[in-house]
Amino acid sequence: MTILLAFSPHQDDTGAVELACQLARSNNDTVHAVTVVPQAWPTAVAGDTDRDFKLWAKEEGEWSASKARDVLAEHPDVVSEASWCAGRSVPQALLDRAAELDAGLIVVGSGDEGPHGKVFLTSKTDRLLHSSGVPVAIAPQGYWCGPTGRVTRATLGFRGDDATWSLLDRAAEICRRVDASLRLVTYAVRGRTMRPSTVSGAEEMVHQQWIRQATAELQEAVEHLHSLGFTDDQVSSEVAVGTSWGRAMDRLEWHRGDVLVVGSSSTSSLLQRVFLGSSAAKIVRNSPVPVLVVP
């Protein structure tokens, strides 16, 4: 499989490169880095300004591809290539290039404005997520996996609906192929309440009942994984409880080699598109590890 890496030569953060190579190394895939440079507007007769712009864009693209090759050379065990293309929309240009390369995955980095060690969605990444028909992996700001880093565990956000069960089988297949363990997590987020104590007590009873139900659904999923050949040390489950999405994520232990797998919204009308629902978006923005968003 080809992994398309969205490469930006003007960013100091090489987290996307690290993640792309980590994913490729885990599954014997190839990495193709692509830089998108601005495209000139078509004119009836090209003037000097237009020719100068096209020349600048070509030089910028070739320099970017050369820089991408230099960065990828730090991962000599990963087969890689680099190229550039022109486009007025970076997300659309990446999608077009992914289709040309028959890429099965697009890898992007987090914006420079985001906190170090967290996933931060830029406006371009957000548009890409709303349009991509293939999974998109997002590296946290400053991500580093090391020269031999591989994926060792996938954490799947489990909702218990039909879409998540389908995603579970896909994640299980990938984990078996890359020899990684699988952790299932259901998030139980409950904000603070300012209501009377009697109502708060009723809310707590409902919350605890929901946790018990989620735990039972997780156990059913674990038994399903056992039927697929997963052993006890290859699968685990947990309900992450917190008063906010950030606190729920902090309750979980994270290790180097972890990736978080999130399914796109089951209520989206954009079929076969990576469309983040409100819950998935909050999970992604609070993740301390790379996130793989799957249609």
PDB file of C-alpha atoms in Angstrom:
ATOM      1  CA  MET A   1       0.000   0.000   0.000  1.00  0.00           C
ATOM      2  CA  THR A   2       1.102   3.552  -0.689  1.00  0.00           C
ATOM      3  CA  ILE A   3       0.888   6.100   2.126  1.00  0.00           C
ATOM      4  CA  LEU A   4       0.534   9.669   0.913  1.00  0.00           C
ATOM      5  CA  LEU A   5       2.407  12.072   3.194  1.00  0.00           C
ATOM      6  CA  ALA A   6       1.348  15.712   3.091  1.00  0.00           C
ATOM      7  CA  PHE A   7       4.745  17.427   3.316  1.00  0.00           C
ATOM      8  CA  SER A   8       5.227  21.078   4.213  1.00  0.00           C
ATOM      9  CA  PRO A   9       8.848  22.215   3.757  1.00  0.00           C
ATOM     10  CA  HIS A  10       8.340  25.393   5.770  1.00  0.00           C
ATOM     11  CA  GLN A  11       7.341  23.641   9.015  1.00  0.00           C
ATOM     12  CA  ASP A  12       9.978  22.695  11.573  1.00  0.00           C
ATOM     13  CA  ASP A  13       7.704  19.961  12.937  1.00  0.00           C
ATOM     14  CA  THR A  14       8.396  16.629  11.201  1.00  0.00           C
ATOM     15  CA  GLY A  15       5.744  14.690  13.129  1.00  0.00           C
ATOM     16  CA  ALA A  16       3.871  13.754   9.948  1.00  0.00           C
ATOM     17  CA  VAL A  17       7.068  12.274   8.463  1.00  0.00           C
ATOM     18  CA  GLU A  18       7.683  10.286  11.635  1.00  0.00           C
ATOM     19  CA  LEU A  19       4.131   8.938  11.665  1.00  0.00           C
ATOM     20  CA  ALA A  20       4.101   8.038   7.971  1.00  0.00           C
ATOM     21  CA  CYS A  21       7.350   6.095   8.316  1.00  0.00           C
ATOM     22  CA  GLN A  22       6.142   4.398  11.503  1.00  0.00           C
ATOM     23  CA  LEU A  23       2.954   3.232   9.785  1.00  0.00           C
ATOM     24  CA  ALA A  24       4.835   2.140   6.665  1.00  0.00           C
ATOM     25  CA  ARG A  25       7.431   0.258   8.695  1.00  0.00           C
ATOM     26  CA  SER A  26       4.714  -1.575  10.603  1.00  0.00           C
ATOM     27  CA  ASN A  27       3.024  -2.893   7.471  1.00  0.00           C
ATOM     28  CA  ASN A  28       5.827  -2.906   4.859  1.00  0.00           C
ATOM     29  CA  ASP A  29       4.179  -0.029   2.990  1.00  0.00           C
ATOM     30  CA  THR A  30       5.753   2.727   0.902  1.00  0.00           C
ATOM     31  CA  VAL A  31       5.637   6.460   1.600  1.00  0.00           C
ATOM     32  CA  HIS A  32       5.110   9.081  -1.093  1.00  0.00           C
ATOM     33  CA  ALA A  33       5.583  12.640   0.146  1.00  0.00           C
ATOM     34  CA  VAL A  34       3.645  15.309  -1.753  1.00  0.00           C
ATOM     35  CA  THR A  35       3.995  19.079  -1.492  1.00  0.00           C
ATOM     36  CA  VAL A  36       1.274  21.309  -2.932  1.00  0.00           C
ATOM     37  CA  VAL A  37       2.401  24.660  -4.352  1.00  0.00           C
ATOM     38  CA  PRO A  38       0.066  27.483  -5.453  1.00  0.00           C
ATOM     39  CA  GLN A  39      -1.361  27.238  -8.945  1.00  0.00           C
ATOM     40  CA  ALA A  40      -1.537  30.250 -11.252  1.00  0.00           C
ATOM     41  CA  TRP A  41      -4.889  31.429 -12.565  1.00  0.00           C
ATOM     42  CA  PRO A  42      -5.387  30.616 -16.259  1.00  0.00           C
ATOM     43  CA  THR A  43      -4.986  33.592 -18.590  1.00  0.00           C
ATOM     44  CA  ALA A  44      -5.666  34.019 -22.281  1.00  0.00           C
ATOM     45  CA  VAL A  45      -2.133  35.250 -22.942  1.00  0.00           C
ATOM     46  CA  ALA A  46       0.564  34.519 -20.402  1.00  0.00           C
ATOM     47  CA  GLY A  47       2.382  37.650 -19.342  1.00  0.00           C
ATOM     48  CA  ASP A  48       5.758  38.078 -17.690  1.00  0.00           C
ATOM     49  CA  THR A  49       4.194  38.053 -14.227  1.00  0.00           C
ATOM     50  CA  ASP A  50       2.396  34.786 -14.907  1.00  0.00           C
ATOM     51  CA  ARG A  51       5.529  33.176 -16.331  1.00  0.00           C
ATOM     52  CA  ASP A  52       7.554  34.342 -13.342  1.00  0.00           C
ATOM     53  CA  PHE A  53       4.963  32.880 -10.971  1.00  0.00           C
ATOM     54  CA  LYS A  54       4.960  29.522 -12.738  1.00  0.00           C
ATOM     55  CA  LEU A  55       8.753  29.461 -12.681  1.00  0.00           C
ATOM     56  CA  TRP A  56       8.753  30.261  -8.945  1.00  0.00           C
ATOM     57  CA  ALA A  57       6.141  27.557  -8.284  1.00  0.00           C
ATOM     58  CA  LYS A  58       8.201  24.976 -10.171  1.00  0.00           C
ATOM     59  CA  GLU A  59      11.384  25.883  -8.301  1.00  0.00           C
ATOM     60  CA  GLU A  60       9.493  25.819  -4.984  1.00  0.00           C
ATOM     61  CA  GLY A  61       8.020  22.406  -5.787  1.00  0.00           C
ATOM     62  CA  GLU A  62      11.335  20.877  -6.827  1.00  0.00           C
ATOM     63  CA  TRP A  63      13.072  22.301  -3.747  1.00  0.00           C
ATOM     64  CA  SER A  64      10.282  20.948  -1.518  1.00  0.00           C
ATOM     65  CA  ALA A  65      10.502  17.472  -3.057  1.00  0.00           C
ATOM     66  CA  SER A  66      14.270  17.500  -2.577  1.00  0.00           C
ATOM     67  CA  LYS A  67      13.896  18.501   1.070  1.00  0.00           C
ATOM     68  CA  ALA A  68      11.284  15.766   1.604  1.00  0.00           C
ATOM     69  CA  ARG A  69      13.707  13.173   0.213  1.00  0.00           C
ATOM     70  CA  ASP A  70      16.398  14.393   2.625  1.00  0.00           C
ATOM     71  CA  VAL A  71      14.059  14.073   5.625  1.00  0.00           C
ATOM     72  CA  LEU A  72      12.798  10.665   4.522  1.00  0.00           C
ATOM     73  CA  ALA A  73      16.398   9.501   4.108  1.00  0.00           C
ATOM     74  CA  GLU A  74      16.605   9.508   7.904  1.00  0.00           C
ATOM     75  CA  HIS A  75      14.376   6.432   7.702  1.00  0.00           C
ATOM     76  CA  PRO A  76      16.419   4.290   5.279  1.00  0.00           C
ATOM     77  CA  ASP A  77      14.440   1.132   6.023  1.00  0.00           C
ATOM     78  CA  VAL A  78      11.281   2.694   4.558  1.00  0.00           C
ATOM     79  CA  VAL A  79      10.827   2.783   0.783  1.00  0.00           C
ATOM     80  CA  SER A  80       9.900   6.365  -0.075  1.00  0.00           C
ATOM     81  CA  GLU A  81       9.565   8.906  -2.858  1.00  0.00           C
ATOM     82  CA  ALA A  82       8.678  12.581  -3.079  1.00  0.00           C
ATOM     83  CA  SER A  83       6.979  14.797  -5.627  1.00  0.00           C
ATOM     84  CA  TRP A  84       5.091  18.060  -5.898  1.00  0.00           C
ATOM     85  CA  CYS A  85       1.951  19.316  -7.594  1.00  0.00           C
ATOM     86  CA  ALA A  86       0.198  22.634  -8.103  1.00  0.00           C
ATOM     87  CA  GLY A  87      -3.282  23.339  -6.862  1.00  0.00           C
ATOM     88  CA  ARG A  88      -5.548  26.139  -5.679  1.00  0.00           C
ATOM     89  CA  SER A  89      -6.884  23.974  -2.854  1.00  0.00           C
ATOM     90  CA  VAL A  90      -4.344  21.991  -0.840  1.00  0.00           C
ATOM     91  CA  PRO A  91      -6.896  19.410   0.450  1.00  0.00           C
ATOM     92  CA  GLN A  92      -8.311  18.808  -3.040  1.00  0.00           C
ATOM     93  CA  ALA A  93      -4.843  18.589  -4.587  1.00  0.00           C
ATOM     94  CA  LEU A  94      -3.859  15.974  -1.991  1.00  0.00           C
ATOM     95  CA  LEU A  95      -7.021  13.973  -2.667  1.00  0.00           C
ATOM     96  CA  ASP A  96      -6.402  14.094  -6.416  1.00  0.00           C
ATOM     97  CA  ARG A  97      -2.808  12.975  -5.935  1.00  0.00           C
ATOM     98  CA  ALA A  98      -3.912  10.197  -3.571  1.00  0.00           C
ATOM     99  CA  ALA A  99      -6.276   8.934  -6.266  1.00  0.00           C
ATOM    100  CA  GLU A 100      -3.493   9.021  -8.869  1.00  0.00           C
ATOM    101  CA  LEU A 101      -1.180   7.037  -6.590  1.00  0.00           C
ATOM    102  CA  ASP A 102      -3.980   4.716  -5.425  1.00  0.00           C
ATOM    103  CA  ALA A 103      -2.956   5.610  -1.874  1.00  0.00           C
ATOM    104  CA  GLY A 104      -4.777   3.810   0.922  1.00  0.00           C
ATOM    105  CA  LEU A 105      -3.946   6.341   3.623  1.00  0.00           C
ATOM    106  CA  ILE A 106      -3.189  10.067   3.914  1.00  0.00           C
ATOM    107  CA  VAL A 107      -0.916  11.310   6.707  1.00  0.00           C
ATOM    108  CA  VAL A 108      -0.886  14.924   7.864  1.00  0.00           C
ATOM    109  CA  GLY A 109       0.637  16.836  10.756  1.00  0.00           C
ATOM    110  CA  SER A 110      -0.846  19.161  13.358  1.00  0.00           C
ATOM    111  CA  GLY A 111      -0.805  22.920  13.032  1.00  0.00           C
ATOM    112  CA  ASP A 112       1.988  24.981  14.558  1.00  0.00           C
ATOM    113  CA  GLU A 113      -0.598  26.835  16.643  1.00  0.00           C
ATOM    114  CA  GLY A 114      -1.529  23.705  18.578  1.00  0.00           C
ATOM    115  CA  PRO A 115      -0.069  22.569  21.920  1.00  0.00           C
ATOM    116  CA  HIS A 116       3.000  20.361  21.871  1.00  0.00           C
ATOM    117  CA  GLY A 117       2.181  16.684  22.115  1.00  0.00           C
ATOM    118  CA  LYS A 118      -1.476  17.075  21.096  1.00  0.00           C
ATOM    119  CA  VAL A 119      -3.377  16.706  17.848  1.00  0.00           C
ATOM    120  CA  PHE A 120      -4.443  20.056  16.406  1.00  0.00           C
ATOM    121  CA  LEU A 121      -6.738  20.244  13.383  1.00  0.00           C
ATOM    122  CA  THR A 122      -5.983  23.076  10.968  1.00  0.00           C
ATOM    123  CA  SER A 123      -8.627  24.435   8.615  1.00  0.00           C
ATOM    124  CA  LYS A 124      -6.987  22.535   5.743  1.00  0.00           C
ATOM    125  CA  THR A 125      -6.985  19.274   7.695  1.00  0.00           C
ATOM    126  CA  ASP A 126     -10.609  19.835   8.653  1.00  0.00           C
ATOM    127  CA  ARG A 127     -11.570  20.264   4.990  1.00  0.00           C
ATOM    128  CA  LEU A 128      -9.543  17.178   4.113  1.00  0.00           C
ATOM    129  CA  LEU A 129     -11.410  15.153   6.742  1.00  0.00           C
ATOM    130  CA  HIS A 130     -14.730  16.267   5.276  1.00  0.00           C
ATOM    131  CA  SER A 131     -13.758  15.173   1.766  1.00  0.00           C
ATOM    132  CA  SER A 132     -11.519  12.121   2.016  1.00  0.00           C
ATOM    133  CA  GLY A 133     -12.762   8.713   0.980  1.00  0.00           C
ATOM    134  CA  VAL A 134      -9.685   7.036   2.503  1.00  0.00           C
ATOM    135  CA  PRO A 135      -8.500   7.019   6.138  1.00  0.00           C
ATOM    136  CA  VAL A 136      -6.550  10.037   7.367  1.00  0.00           C
ATOM    137  CA  ALA A 137      -3.830   9.794  10.034  1.00  0.00           C
ATOM    138  CA  ILE A 138      -2.923  12.887  12.069  1.00  0.00           C
ATOM    139  CA  ALA A 139       0.326  13.252  14.000  1.00  0.00           C
ATOM    140  CA  PRO A 140       0.446  15.234  17.266  1.00  0.00           C
ATOM    141  CA  GLN A 141       2.564  18.365  17.346  1.00  0.00           C
ATOM    142  CA  GLY A 142       6.219  17.395  17.793  1.00  0.00           C
ATOM    143  CA  TYR A 143       5.576  13.677  17.346  1.00  0.00           C
ATOM    144  CA  TRP A 144       8.624  11.397  17.268  1.00  0.00           C
ATOM    145  CA  CYS A 145       8.650   7.628  16.977  1.00  0.00           C
ATOM    146  CA  GLY A 146      12.370   6.952  16.535  1.00  0.00           C
ATOM    147  CA  PRO A 147      14.275   5.324  13.665  1.00  0.00           C
ATOM    148  CA  THR A 148      12.791   1.887  14.346  1.00  0.00           C
ATOM    149  CA  GLY A 149       9.382   2.845  15.754  1.00  0.00           C
ATOM    150  CA  ARG A 150       6.414   0.632  14.929  1.00  0.00           C
ATOM    151  CA  VAL A 151       2.755   0.520  15.893  1.00  0.00           C
ATOM    152  CA  THR A 152       2.438  -1.753  18.927  1.00  0.00           C
ATOM    153  CA  ARG A 153      -1.122  -1.023  20.082  1.00  0.00           C
ATOM    154  CA  ALA A 154      -4.279   0.449  18.611  1.00  0.00           C
ATOM    155  CA  THR A 155      -6.929   2.030  20.816  1.00  0.00           C
ATOM    156  CA  LEU A 156     -10.374   1.960  19.260  1.00  0.00           C
ATOM    157  CA  GLY A 157     -13.131   4.316  20.348  1.00  0.00           C
ATOM    158  CA  PHE A 158     -16.025   1.870  20.761  1.00  0.00           C
ATOM    159  CA  ARG A 159     -19.633   3.077  20.625  1.00  0.00           C
ATOM    160  CA  GLY A 160     -21.377  -0.286  20.389  1.00  0.00           C
ATOM    161  CA  ASP A 161     -23.350   0.581  17.235  1.00  0.00           C
ATOM    162  CA  ASP A 162     -23.260  -1.237  13.899  1.00  0.00           C
ATOM    163  CA  ALA A 163     -20.704   1.150  12.425  1.00  0.00           C
ATOM    164  CA  THR A 164     -18.289   0.577  15.325  1.00  0.00           C
ATOM    165  CA  TRP A 165     -18.694  -3.191  15.109  1.00  0.00           C
ATOM    166  CA  SER A 166     -17.757  -3.005  11.444  1.00  0.00           C
ATOM    167  CA  LEU A 167     -14.778  -0.806  12.303  1.00  0.00           C
ATOM    168  CA  LEU A 168     -13.801  -3.285  15.026  1.00  0.00           C
ATOM    169  CA  ASP A 169     -13.333  -6.063  12.471  1.00  0.00           C
ATOM    170  CA  ARG A 170     -11.250  -3.792  10.256  1.00  0.00           C
ATOM    171  CA  ALA A 171      -9.077  -2.694  13.185  1.00  0.00           C
ATOM    172  CA  ALA A 172      -8.671  -6.304  14.312  1.00  0.00           C
ATOM    173  CA  GLU A 173      -7.512  -7.327  10.855  1.00  0.00           C
ATOM    174  CA  ILE A 174      -4.925  -4.547  10.778  1.00  0.00           C
ATOM    175  CA  CYS A 175      -3.672  -5.351  14.294  1.00  0.00           C
ATOM    176  CA  ARG A 176      -3.204  -9.005  13.396  1.00  0.00           C
ATOM    177  CA  ARG A 177      -1.298  -8.014  10.262  1.00  0.00           C
ATOM    178  CA  VAL A 178       1.098  -5.625  12.036  1.00  0.00           C
ATOM    179  CA  ASP A 179       1.316  -7.732  15.227  1.00  0.00           C
ATOM    180  CA  ALA A 180      -0.194  -5.062  17.465  1.00  0.00           C
ATOM    181  CA  SER A 181      -2.516  -5.400  20.427  1.00  0.00           C
ATOM    182  CA  LEU A 182      -5.976  -3.820  20.483  1.00  0.00           C
ATOM    183  CA  ARG A 183      -7.571  -1.804  23.276  1.00  0.00           C
ATOM    184  CA  LEU A 184     -11.279  -0.941  23.223  1.00  0.00           C
ATOM    185  CA  VAL A 185     -12.358   2.241  24.988  1.00  0.00           C
ATOM    186  CA  THR A 186     -15.786   3.709  25.595  1.00  0.00           C
ATOM    187  CA  TYR A 187     -15.818   7.297  26.829  1.00  0.00           C
ATOM    188  CA  ALA A 188     -18.200   8.201  29.648  1.00  0.00           C
ATOM    189  CA  VAL A 189     -18.088  11.990  29.828  1.00  0.00           C
ATOM    190  CA  ARG A 190     -20.377  13.772  32.205  1.00  0.00           C
ATOM    191  CA  GLY A 191     -20.125  17.492  32.852  1.00  0.00           C
ATOM    192  CA  ARG A 192     -20.607  19.101  36.218  1.00  0.00           C
ATOM    193  CA  THR A 193     -24.194  19.897  37.169  1.00  0.00           C
ATOM    194  CA  MET A 194     -25.611  22.860  39.036  1.00  0.00           C
ATOM    195  CA  ARG A 195     -28.992  21.193  39.566  1.00  0.00           C
ATOM    196  CA  PRO A 196     -30.550  20.290  42.962  1.00  0.00           C
ATOM    197  CA  SER A 197     -29.020  17.330  44.755  1.00  0.00           C
ATOM    198  CA  THR A 198     -32.085  15.111  44.189  1.00  0.00           C
ATOM    199  CA  VAL A 199     -31.833  15.561  40.443  1.00  0.00           C
ATOM    200  CA  SER A 200     -28.049  15.153  40.581  1.00  0.00           C
ATOM    201  CA  GLY A 201     -28.505  11.838  42.374  1.00  0.00           C
ATOM    202  CA  ALA A 202     -30.859  10.630  39.655  1.00  0.00           C
ATOM    203  CA  GLU A 203     -28.386  11.721  36.998  1.00  0.00           C
ATOM    204  CA  GLU A 204     -25.638   9.797  38.789  1.00  0.00           C
ATOM    205  CA  MET A 205     -27.776   6.655  38.835  1.00  0.00           C
ATOM    206  CA  VAL A 206     -28.374   6.966  35.080  1.00  0.00           C
ATOM    207  CA  HIS A 207     -24.672   7.608  34.510  1.00  0.00           C
ATOM    208  CA  GLN A 208     -23.649   4.529  36.495  1.00  0.00           C
ATOM    209  CA  GLN A 209     -26.208   2.396  34.654  1.00  0.00           C
ATOM    210  CA  TRP A 210     -24.808   3.644  31.340  1.00  0.00           C
ATOM    211  CA  ILE A 211     -21.284   2.693  32.468  1.00  0.00           C
ATOM    212  CA  ARG A 212     -22.469  -0.828  33.356  1.00  0.00           C
ATOM    213  CA  GLN A 213     -24.124  -1.143  29.960  1.00  0.00           C
ATOM    214  CA  ALA A 214     -20.979   0.104  28.200  1.00  0.00           C
ATOM    215  CA  THR A 215     -18.860  -2.366  30.179  1.00  0.00           C
ATOM    216  CA  ALA A 216     -21.126  -5.235  29.097  1.00  0.00           C
ATOM    217  CA  GLU A 217     -20.909  -4.164  25.445  1.00  0.00           C
ATOM    218  CA  LEU A 218     -17.129  -3.962  25.694  1.00  0.00           C
ATOM    219  CA  GLN A 219     -16.989  -7.464  27.150  1.00  0.00           C
ATOM    220  CA  GLU A 220     -19.076  -8.726  24.244  1.00  0.00           C
ATOM    221  CA  ALA A 221     -16.616  -7.104  21.846  1.00  0.00           C
ATOM    222  CA  VAL A 222     -13.654  -8.664  23.674  1.00  0.00           C
ATOM    223  CA  GLU A 223     -15.259 -12.098  23.410  1.00  0.00           C
ATOM    224  CA  HIS A 224     -15.711 -11.471  19.688  1.00  0.00           C
ATOM    225  CA  LEU A 225     -11.998 -10.699  19.383  1.00  0.00           C
ATOM    226  CA  HIS A 226     -11.179 -13.892  21.278  1.00  0.00           C
ATOM    227  CA  SER A 227     -13.222 -15.792  18.687  1.00  0.00           C
ATOM    228  CA  LEU A 228     -10.993 -14.225  16.023  1.00  0.00           C
ATOM    229  CA  GLY A 229      -7.890 -15.600  17.707  1.00  0.00           C
ATOM    230  CA  PHE A 230      -6.837 -12.727  19.970  1.00  0.00           C
ATOM    231  CA  THR A 231      -5.362 -13.838  23.279  1.00  0.00           C
ATOM    232  CA  ASP A 232      -5.879 -12.150  26.649  1.00  0.00           C
ATOM    233  CA  ASP A 233      -2.595 -10.270  26.369  1.00  0.00           C
ATOM    234  CA  GLN A 234      -3.518  -8.976  22.896  1.00  0.00           C
ATOM    235  CA  VAL A 235      -6.820  -7.329  23.777  1.00  0.00           C
ATOM    236  CA  SER A 236      -8.134  -5.163  26.601  1.00  0.00           C
ATOM    237  CA  SER A 237     -11.084  -2.888  27.284  1.00  0.00           C
ATOM    238  CA  GLU A 238     -11.800   0.108  29.467  1.00  0.00           C
ATOM    239  CA  VAL A 239     -14.451   2.738  30.170  1.00  0.00           C
ATOM    240  CA  ALA A 240     -12.780   6.146  30.389  1.00  0.00           C
ATOM    241  CA  VAL A 241     -14.762   8.280  32.839  1.00  0.00           C
ATOM    242  CA  GLY A 242     -14.271  12.019  33.212  1.00  0.00           C
ATOM    243  CA  THR A 243     -16.019  15.351  33.624  1.00  0.00           C
ATOM    244  CA  SER A 244     -14.583  16.432  30.255  1.00  0.00           C
ATOM    245  CA  TRP A 245     -13.174  14.752  27.164  1.00  0.00           C
ATOM    246  CA  GLY A 246      -9.681  15.855  28.138  1.00  0.00           C
ATOM    247  CA  ARG A 247      -9.959  14.318  31.601  1.00  0.00           C
ATOM    248  CA  ALA A 248     -11.420  11.118  30.198  1.00  0.00           C
ATOM    249  CA  MET A 249      -8.471  10.828  27.798  1.00  0.00           C
ATOM    250  CA  ASP A 250      -6.029  11.549  30.631  1.00  0.00           C
ATOM    251  CA  ARG A 251      -7.441   8.605  32.593  1.00  0.00           C
ATOM    252  CA  LEU A 252      -6.014   6.280  29.961  1.00  0.00           C
ATOM    253  CA  GLU A 253      -2.388   5.168  29.931  1.00  0.00           C
ATOM    254  CA  TRP A 254      -0.585   5.917  26.684  1.00  0.00           C
ATOM    255  CA  HIS A 255       2.700   4.469  25.459  1.00  0.00           C
ATOM    256  CA  ARG A 256       5.058   5.003  22.561  1.00  0.00           C
ATOM    257  CA  GLY A 257       3.776   2.922  19.678  1.00  0.00           C
ATOM    258  CA  ASP A 258       0.110   3.680  20.427  1.00  0.00           C
ATOM    259  CA  VAL A 259      -2.334   4.944  17.821  1.00  0.00           C
ATOM    260  CA  LEU A 260      -5.946   5.965  18.357  1.00  0.00           C
ATOM    261  CA  VAL A 261      -8.520   4.736  15.831  1.00  0.00           C
ATOM    262  CA  VAL A 262     -11.729   6.733  15.487  1.00  0.00           C
ATOM    263  CA  GLY A 263     -14.663   6.042  13.193  1.00  0.00           C
ATOM    264  CA  SER A 264     -16.323   8.866  11.330  1.00  0.00           C
ATOM    265  CA  SER A 265     -19.803  10.011  12.255  1.00  0.00           C
ATOM    266  CA  SER A 266     -22.541   7.430  11.717  1.00  0.00           C
ATOM    267  CA  THR A 267     -25.064  10.255  11.223  1.00  0.00           C
ATOM    268  CA  SER A 268     -23.198  11.943   8.392  1.00  0.00           C
ATOM    269  CA  SER A 269     -25.002  12.216   5.076  1.00  0.00           C
ATOM    270  CA  LEU A 270     -21.622  12.197   3.328  1.00  0.00           C
ATOM    271  CA  LEU A 271     -21.430   8.464   2.780  1.00  0.00           C
ATOM    272  CA  GLN A 272     -17.938   6.961   2.551  1.00  0.00           C
ATOM    273  CA  ARG A 273     -16.379  10.199   3.724  1.00  0.00           C
ATOM    274  CA  VAL A 274     -14.293  10.874   6.815  1.00  0.00           C
ATOM    275  CA  PHE A 275     -16.754  13.154   8.574  1.00  0.00           C
ATOM    276  CA  LEU A 276     -16.096  13.782  12.249  1.00  0.00           C
ATOM    277  CA  GLY A 277     -19.081  13.936  14.540  1.00  0.00           C
ATOM    278  CA  SER A 278     -18.958  16.163  17.622  1.00  0.00           C
ATOM    279  CA  SER A 279     -17.807  13.363  19.941  1.00  0.00           C
ATOM    280  CA  ALA A 280     -15.124  12.099  17.553  1.00  0.00           C
ATOM    281  CA  ALA A 281     -13.836  15.640  17.036  1.00  0.00           C
ATOM    282  CA  LYS A 282     -13.441  16.102  20.809  1.00  0.00           C
ATOM    283  CA  ILE A 283     -11.615  12.774  21.095  1.00  0.00           C
ATOM    284  CA  VAL A 284      -9.246  13.709  18.281  1.00  0.00           C
ATOM    285  CA  ARG A 285      -8.453  17.146  19.714  1.00  0.00           C
ATOM    286  CA  ASN A 286      -7.577  15.659  23.105  1.00  0.00           C
ATOM    287  CA  SER A 287      -5.423  12.816  21.827  1.00  0.00           C
ATOM    288  CA  PRO A 288      -1.758  12.632  22.933  1.00  0.00           C
ATOM    289  CA  VAL A 289      -1.028   9.961  20.309  1.00  0.00           C
ATOM    290  CA  PRO A 290      -1.482   9.776  16.515  1.00  0.00           C
ATOM    291  CA  VAL A 291      -5.079   9.454  15.384  1.00  0.00           C
ATOM    292  CA  LEU A 292      -6.356   7.369  12.483  1.00  0.00           C
ATOM    293  CA  VAL A 293      -9.788   8.545  11.322  1.00  0.00           C
ATOM    294  CA  VAL A 294     -11.590   5.911   9.257  1.00  0.00           C
ATOM    295  CA  PRO A 295     -14.762   6.320   7.148  1.00  0.00           C
TER     296      PRO A 295
END
